[in-house]
mmCIF file of C-alpha atoms in Angstrom:
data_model
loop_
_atom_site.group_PDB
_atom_site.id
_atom_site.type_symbol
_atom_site.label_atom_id
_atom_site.label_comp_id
_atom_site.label_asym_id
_atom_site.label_seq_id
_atom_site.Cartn_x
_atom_site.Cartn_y
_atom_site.Cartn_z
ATOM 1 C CA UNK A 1 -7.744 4.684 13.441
ATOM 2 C CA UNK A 2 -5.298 5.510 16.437
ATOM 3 C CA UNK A 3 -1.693 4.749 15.832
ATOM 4 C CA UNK A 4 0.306 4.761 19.021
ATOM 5 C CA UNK A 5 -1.058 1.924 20.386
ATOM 6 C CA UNK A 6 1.732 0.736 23.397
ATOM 7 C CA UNK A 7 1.568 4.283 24.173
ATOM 8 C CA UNK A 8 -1.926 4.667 24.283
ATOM 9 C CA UNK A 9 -1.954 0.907 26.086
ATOM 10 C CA UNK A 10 0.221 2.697 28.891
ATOM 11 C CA UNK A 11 -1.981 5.539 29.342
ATOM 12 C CA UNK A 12 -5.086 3.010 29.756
ATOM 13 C CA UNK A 13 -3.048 0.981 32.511
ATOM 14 C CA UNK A 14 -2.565 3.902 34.109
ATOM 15 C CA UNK A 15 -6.267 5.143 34.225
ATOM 16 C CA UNK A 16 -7.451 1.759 35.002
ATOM 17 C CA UNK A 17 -9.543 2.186 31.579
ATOM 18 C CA UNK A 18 -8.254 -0.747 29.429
ATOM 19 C CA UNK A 19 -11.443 -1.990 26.746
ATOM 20 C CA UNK A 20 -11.824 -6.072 26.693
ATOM 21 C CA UNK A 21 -10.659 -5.915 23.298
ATOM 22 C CA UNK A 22 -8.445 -4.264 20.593
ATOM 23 C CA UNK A 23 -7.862 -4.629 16.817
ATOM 24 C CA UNK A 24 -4.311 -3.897 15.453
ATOM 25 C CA UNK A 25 -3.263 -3.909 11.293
ATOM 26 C CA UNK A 26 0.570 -4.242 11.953
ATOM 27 C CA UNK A 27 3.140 -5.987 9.534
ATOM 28 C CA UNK A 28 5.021 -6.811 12.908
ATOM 29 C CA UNK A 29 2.381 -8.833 15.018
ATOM 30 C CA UNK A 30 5.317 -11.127 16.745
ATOM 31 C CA UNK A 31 7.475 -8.022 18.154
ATOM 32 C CA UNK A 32 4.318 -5.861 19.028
ATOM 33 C CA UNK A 33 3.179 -8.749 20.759
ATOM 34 C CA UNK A 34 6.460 -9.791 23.008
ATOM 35 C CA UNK A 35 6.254 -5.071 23.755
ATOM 36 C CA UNK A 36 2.474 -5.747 25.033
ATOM 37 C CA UNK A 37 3.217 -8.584 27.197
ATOM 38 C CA UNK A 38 6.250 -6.894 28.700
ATOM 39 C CA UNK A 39 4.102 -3.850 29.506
ATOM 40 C CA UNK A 40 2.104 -5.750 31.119
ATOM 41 C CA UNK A 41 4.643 -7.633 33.269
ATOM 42 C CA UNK A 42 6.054 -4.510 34.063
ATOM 43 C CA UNK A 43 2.918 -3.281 35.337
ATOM 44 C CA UNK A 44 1.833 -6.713 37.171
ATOM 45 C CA UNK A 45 -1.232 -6.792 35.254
ATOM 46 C CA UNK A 46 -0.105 -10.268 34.474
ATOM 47 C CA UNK A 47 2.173 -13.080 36.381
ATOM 48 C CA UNK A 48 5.795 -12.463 35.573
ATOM 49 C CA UNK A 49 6.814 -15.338 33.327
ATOM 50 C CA UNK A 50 7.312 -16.706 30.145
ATOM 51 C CA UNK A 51 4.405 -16.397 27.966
ATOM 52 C CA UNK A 52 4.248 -19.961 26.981
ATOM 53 C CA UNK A 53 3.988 -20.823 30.299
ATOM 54 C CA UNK A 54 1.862 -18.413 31.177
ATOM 55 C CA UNK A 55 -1.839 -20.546 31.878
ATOM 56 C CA UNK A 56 -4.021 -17.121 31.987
ATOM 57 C CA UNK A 57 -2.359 -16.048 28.497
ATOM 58 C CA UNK A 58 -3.839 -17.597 25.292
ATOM 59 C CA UNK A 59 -2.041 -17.343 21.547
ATOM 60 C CA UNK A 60 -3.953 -18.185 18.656
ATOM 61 C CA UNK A 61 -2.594 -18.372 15.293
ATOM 62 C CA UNK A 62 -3.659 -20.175 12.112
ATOM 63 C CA UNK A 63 -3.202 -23.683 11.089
ATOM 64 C CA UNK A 64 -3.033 -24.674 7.863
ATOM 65 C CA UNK A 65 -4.054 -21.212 6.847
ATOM 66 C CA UNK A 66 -7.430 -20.985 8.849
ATOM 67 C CA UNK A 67 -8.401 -20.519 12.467
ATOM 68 C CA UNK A 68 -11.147 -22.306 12.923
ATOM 69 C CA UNK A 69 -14.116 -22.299 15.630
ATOM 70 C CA UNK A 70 -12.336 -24.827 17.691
ATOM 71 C CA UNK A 71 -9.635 -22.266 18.697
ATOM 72 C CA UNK A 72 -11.730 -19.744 19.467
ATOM 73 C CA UNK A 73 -13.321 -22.479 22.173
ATOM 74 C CA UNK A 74 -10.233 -23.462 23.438
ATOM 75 C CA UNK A 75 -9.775 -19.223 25.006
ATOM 76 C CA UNK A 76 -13.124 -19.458 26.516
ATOM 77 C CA UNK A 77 -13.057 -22.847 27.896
ATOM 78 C CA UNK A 78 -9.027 -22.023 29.006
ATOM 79 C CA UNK A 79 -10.163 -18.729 30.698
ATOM 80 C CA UNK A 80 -13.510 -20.264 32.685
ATOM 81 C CA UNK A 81 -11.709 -20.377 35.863
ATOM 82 C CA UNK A 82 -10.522 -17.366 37.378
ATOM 83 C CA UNK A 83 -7.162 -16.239 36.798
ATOM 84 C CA UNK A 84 -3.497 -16.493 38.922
ATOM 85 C CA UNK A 85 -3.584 -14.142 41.625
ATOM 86 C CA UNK A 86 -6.516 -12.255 40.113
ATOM 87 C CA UNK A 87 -4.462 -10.873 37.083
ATOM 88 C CA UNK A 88 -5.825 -10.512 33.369
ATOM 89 C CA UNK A 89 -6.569 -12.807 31.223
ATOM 90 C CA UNK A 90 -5.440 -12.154 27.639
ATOM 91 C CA UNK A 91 -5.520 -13.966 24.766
ATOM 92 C CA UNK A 92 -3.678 -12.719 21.466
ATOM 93 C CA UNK A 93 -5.093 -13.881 17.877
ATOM 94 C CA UNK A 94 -2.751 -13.785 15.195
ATOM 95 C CA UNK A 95 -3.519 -13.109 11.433
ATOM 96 C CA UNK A 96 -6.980 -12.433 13.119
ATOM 97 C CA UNK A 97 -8.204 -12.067 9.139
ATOM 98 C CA UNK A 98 -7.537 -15.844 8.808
ATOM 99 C CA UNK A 99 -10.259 -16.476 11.044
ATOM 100 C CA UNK A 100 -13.569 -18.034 9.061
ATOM 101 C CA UNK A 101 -16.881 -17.091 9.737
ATOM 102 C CA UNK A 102 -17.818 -19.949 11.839
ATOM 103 C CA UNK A 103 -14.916 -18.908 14.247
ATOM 104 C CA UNK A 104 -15.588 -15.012 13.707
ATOM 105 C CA UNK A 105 -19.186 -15.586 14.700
ATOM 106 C CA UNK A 106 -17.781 -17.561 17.708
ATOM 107 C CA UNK A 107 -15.619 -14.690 19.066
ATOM 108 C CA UNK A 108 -18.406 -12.037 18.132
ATOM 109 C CA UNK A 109 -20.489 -13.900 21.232
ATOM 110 C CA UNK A 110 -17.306 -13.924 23.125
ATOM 111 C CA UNK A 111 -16.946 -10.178 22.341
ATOM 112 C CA UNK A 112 -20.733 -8.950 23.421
ATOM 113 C CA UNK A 113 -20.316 -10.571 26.186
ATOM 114 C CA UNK A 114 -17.066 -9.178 27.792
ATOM 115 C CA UNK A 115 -15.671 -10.155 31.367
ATOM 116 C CA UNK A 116 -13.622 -7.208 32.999
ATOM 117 C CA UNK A 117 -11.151 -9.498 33.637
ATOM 118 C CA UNK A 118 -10.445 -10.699 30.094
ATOM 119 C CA UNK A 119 -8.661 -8.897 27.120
ATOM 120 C CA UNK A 120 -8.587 -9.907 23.697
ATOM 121 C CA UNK A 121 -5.453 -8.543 21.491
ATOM 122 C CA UNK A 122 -6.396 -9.219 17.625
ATOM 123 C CA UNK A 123 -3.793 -8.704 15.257
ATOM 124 C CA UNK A 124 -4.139 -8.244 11.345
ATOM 125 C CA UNK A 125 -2.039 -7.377 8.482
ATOM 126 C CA UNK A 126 -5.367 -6.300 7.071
ATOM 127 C CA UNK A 127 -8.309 -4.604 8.570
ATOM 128 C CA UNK A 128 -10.750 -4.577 5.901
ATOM 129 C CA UNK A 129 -11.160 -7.886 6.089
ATOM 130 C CA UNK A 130 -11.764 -8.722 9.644
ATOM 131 C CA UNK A 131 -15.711 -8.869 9.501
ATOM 132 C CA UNK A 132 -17.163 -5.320 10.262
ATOM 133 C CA UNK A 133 -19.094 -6.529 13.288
ATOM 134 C CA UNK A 134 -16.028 -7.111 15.011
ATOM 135 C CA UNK A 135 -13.992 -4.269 14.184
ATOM 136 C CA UNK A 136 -17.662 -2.335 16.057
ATOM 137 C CA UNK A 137 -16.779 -3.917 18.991
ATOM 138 C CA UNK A 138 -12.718 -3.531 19.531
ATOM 139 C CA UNK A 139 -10.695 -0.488 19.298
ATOM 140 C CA UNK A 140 -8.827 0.132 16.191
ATOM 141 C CA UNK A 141 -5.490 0.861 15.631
ATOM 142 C CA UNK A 142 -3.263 1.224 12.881
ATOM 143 C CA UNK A 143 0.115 0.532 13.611
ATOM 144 C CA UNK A 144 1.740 0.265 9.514
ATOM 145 C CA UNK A 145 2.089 2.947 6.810
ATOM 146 C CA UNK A 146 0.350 2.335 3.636
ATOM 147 C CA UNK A 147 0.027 4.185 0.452
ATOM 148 C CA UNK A 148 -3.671 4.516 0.077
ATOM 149 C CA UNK A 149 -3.238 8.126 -2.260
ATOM 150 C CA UNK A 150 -2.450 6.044 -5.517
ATOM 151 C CA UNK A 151 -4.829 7.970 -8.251
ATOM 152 C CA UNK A 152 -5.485 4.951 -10.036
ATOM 153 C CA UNK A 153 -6.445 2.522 -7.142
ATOM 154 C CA UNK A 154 -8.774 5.737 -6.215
ATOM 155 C CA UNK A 155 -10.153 6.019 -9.971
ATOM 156 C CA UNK A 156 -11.003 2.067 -9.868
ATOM 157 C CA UNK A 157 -13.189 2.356 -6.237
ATOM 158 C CA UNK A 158 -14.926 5.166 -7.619
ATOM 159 C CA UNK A 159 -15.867 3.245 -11.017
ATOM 160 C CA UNK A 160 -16.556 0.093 -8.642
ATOM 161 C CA UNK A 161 -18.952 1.967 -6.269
ATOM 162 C CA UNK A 162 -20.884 3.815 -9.161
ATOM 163 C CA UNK A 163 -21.285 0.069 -10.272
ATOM 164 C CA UNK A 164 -23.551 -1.048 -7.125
ATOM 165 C CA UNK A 165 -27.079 -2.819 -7.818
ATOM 166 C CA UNK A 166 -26.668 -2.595 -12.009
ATOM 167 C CA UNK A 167 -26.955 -5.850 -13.367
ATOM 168 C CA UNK A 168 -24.054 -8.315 -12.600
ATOM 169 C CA UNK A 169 -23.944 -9.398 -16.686
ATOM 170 C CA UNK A 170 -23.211 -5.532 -17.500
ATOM 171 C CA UNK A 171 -20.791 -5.368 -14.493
ATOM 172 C CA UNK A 172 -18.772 -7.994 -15.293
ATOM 173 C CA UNK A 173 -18.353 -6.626 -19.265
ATOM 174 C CA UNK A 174 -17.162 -3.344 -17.179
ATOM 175 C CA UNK A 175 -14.746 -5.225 -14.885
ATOM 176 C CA UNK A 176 -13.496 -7.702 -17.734
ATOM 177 C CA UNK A 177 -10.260 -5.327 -18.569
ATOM 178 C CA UNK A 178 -9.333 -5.396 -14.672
ATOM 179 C CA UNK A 179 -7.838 -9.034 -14.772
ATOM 180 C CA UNK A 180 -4.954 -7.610 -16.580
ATOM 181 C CA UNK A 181 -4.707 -4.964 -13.294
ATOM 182 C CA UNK A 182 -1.812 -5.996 -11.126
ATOM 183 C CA UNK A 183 -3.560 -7.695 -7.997
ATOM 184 C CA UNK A 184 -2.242 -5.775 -5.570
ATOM 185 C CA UNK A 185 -3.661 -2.653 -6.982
ATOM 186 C CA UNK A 186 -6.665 -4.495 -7.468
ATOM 187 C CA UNK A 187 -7.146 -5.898 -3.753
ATOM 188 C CA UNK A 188 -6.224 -2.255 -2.233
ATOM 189 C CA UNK A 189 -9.029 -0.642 -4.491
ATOM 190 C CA UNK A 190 -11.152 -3.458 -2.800
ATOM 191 C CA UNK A 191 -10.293 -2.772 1.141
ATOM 192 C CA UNK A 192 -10.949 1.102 0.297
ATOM 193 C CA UNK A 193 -14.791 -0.134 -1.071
ATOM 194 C CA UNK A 194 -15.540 -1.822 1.354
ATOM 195 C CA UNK A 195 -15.210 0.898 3.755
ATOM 196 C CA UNK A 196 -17.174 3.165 1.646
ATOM 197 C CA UNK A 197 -20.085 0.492 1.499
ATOM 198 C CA UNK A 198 -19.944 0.649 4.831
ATOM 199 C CA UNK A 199 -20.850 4.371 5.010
ATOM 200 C CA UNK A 200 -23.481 3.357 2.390
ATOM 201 C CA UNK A 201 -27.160 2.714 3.387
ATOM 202 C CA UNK A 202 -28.050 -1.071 1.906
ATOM 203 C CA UNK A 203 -30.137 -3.365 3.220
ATOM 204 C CA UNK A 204 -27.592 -6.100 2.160
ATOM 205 C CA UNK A 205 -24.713 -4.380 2.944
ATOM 206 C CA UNK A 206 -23.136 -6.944 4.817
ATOM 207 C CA UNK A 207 -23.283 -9.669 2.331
ATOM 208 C CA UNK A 208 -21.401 -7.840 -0.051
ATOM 209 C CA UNK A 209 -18.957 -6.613 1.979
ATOM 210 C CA UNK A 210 -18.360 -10.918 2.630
ATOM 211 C CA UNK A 211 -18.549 -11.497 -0.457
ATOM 212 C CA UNK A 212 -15.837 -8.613 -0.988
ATOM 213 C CA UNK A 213 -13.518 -10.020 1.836
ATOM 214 C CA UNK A 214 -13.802 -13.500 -0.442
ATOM 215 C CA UNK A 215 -12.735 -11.516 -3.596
ATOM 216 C CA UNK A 216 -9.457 -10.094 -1.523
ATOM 217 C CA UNK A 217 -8.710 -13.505 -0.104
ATOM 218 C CA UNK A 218 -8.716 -14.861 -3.749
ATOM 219 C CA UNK A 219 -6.667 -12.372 -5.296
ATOM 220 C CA UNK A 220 -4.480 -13.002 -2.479
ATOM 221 C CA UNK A 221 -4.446 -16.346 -3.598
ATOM 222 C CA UNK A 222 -3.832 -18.811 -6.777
ATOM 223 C CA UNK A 223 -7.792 -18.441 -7.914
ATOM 224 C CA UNK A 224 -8.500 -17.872 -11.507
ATOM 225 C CA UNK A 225 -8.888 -14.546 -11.602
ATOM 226 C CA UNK A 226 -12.293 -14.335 -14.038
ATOM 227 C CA UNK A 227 -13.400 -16.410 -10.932
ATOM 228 C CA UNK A 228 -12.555 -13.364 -8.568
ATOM 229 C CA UNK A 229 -14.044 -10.953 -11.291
ATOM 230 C CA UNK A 230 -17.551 -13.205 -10.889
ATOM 231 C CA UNK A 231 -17.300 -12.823 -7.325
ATOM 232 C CA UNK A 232 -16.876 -8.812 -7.552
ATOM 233 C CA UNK A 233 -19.686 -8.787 -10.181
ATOM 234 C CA UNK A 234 -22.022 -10.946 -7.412
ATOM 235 C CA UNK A 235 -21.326 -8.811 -4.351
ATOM 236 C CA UNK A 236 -21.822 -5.419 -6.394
ATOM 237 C CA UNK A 237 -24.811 -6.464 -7.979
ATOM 238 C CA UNK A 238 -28.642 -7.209 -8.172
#
């Protein structure tokens, strides 16, 4: 994953090369934001004025926790007409992770189907969980430091991924002793499998990596956690 991403948004601007649409993990979504609209007022890419009352720029965030498919409709019905003075269109999705799969599958169309004149900005505090079909189609950048070189977290992915297509009754005797693992360590172990499945040639591969994402979102949330342990056991195996 690229890091530098307003500088590498500069260089684009000035190539005339910018992609419809880009994927940033940042723990600072608001400020990067406010920097990437003011590039792009300073480089009359878009009309010069406030964002909120900006008609060809679009900000989605969740509600209630969720972004649902009804958001996603409101940027493409917003950006059907063409846009101020020819500018860009962008729309900015916050917490892009929040998104569920009835929206996600909404802004996949939206994203195979890209109009040189629009640009989506995704941003995420988590990339693992975005779904993997949409992180194919935007480029990735990684704009926060995180400590992914803790032995244990390592040692638990490793026993995870040796623990693919056994029997989830044997799996879930294995993964019993991990509910007393502090979460954290438990959900990073998690993001780092599921981009080793992806490398991984399974038919279902994409299930389980869903059914991964769910076991994240739990842990991230007040689920029991033999409930999360069930859903570990499920997605790993057969």
């Amino acid at each position: 994953m690229k890091q530098d991403f307003i500088e590498y948004l500069e260089l684009c601007v000035r190539e005339k090369k910018l992609s419809h649409a880009f994927l940033v993990e940042t723990n600072n979504q608001e400020e990067l934001l406010n920097k990437i609209y003011n590039l792009l007022k300073h480089e009359n890419l878009v009309a010069k004025l406030k964002i909120e009352n900006n008609t060809d720029i679009a900000v989605i965030e969740p509600e209630n926790n969720i972004i649902d498919k009804d958001k996603i409709l409101n940027i493409q019905n917003k950006f059907l007409t063409m846009s101020f003075n020819n500018t860009l269109k962008v729309y900015f999705i916050k917490s892009a992770e929040k998104m569920n799969l009835s929206a996600s599958n909404k802004l996949l169309k939206f994203l195979e189907e890209p109009n040189e004149n629009i640009i989506g900005i995704l941003f995420t505090s988590d990339i693992n969980i975005i779904l993997p079909t949409i992180r194919s189609r935007c480029e990735i950048f990684n704009t926060k430091k995180t400590n992914m070189d803790d032995p244990e977290i390592q040692e638990i992915t490793d026993n995870l991924k040796k623990l693919i297509n056994n029997n989830r009754y044997d799996i879930m005797l294995y993964i019993r002793p991990y509910k007393n693992l502090e979460k954290e360590k438990l959900s990073k172990a998690l993001e780092i499998l599921i981009n080793q499945i992806d490398e991984i040639q399974l038919n279902d591969k994409y299930n389980r990596m869903l059914e991964i994402n769910k076991a994240i979102l739990w842990l991230n949330s007040s689920v029991n956690i033999e409930l999360v342990l069930a859903k570990i056991a499920k997605a790993l195996g057969r």
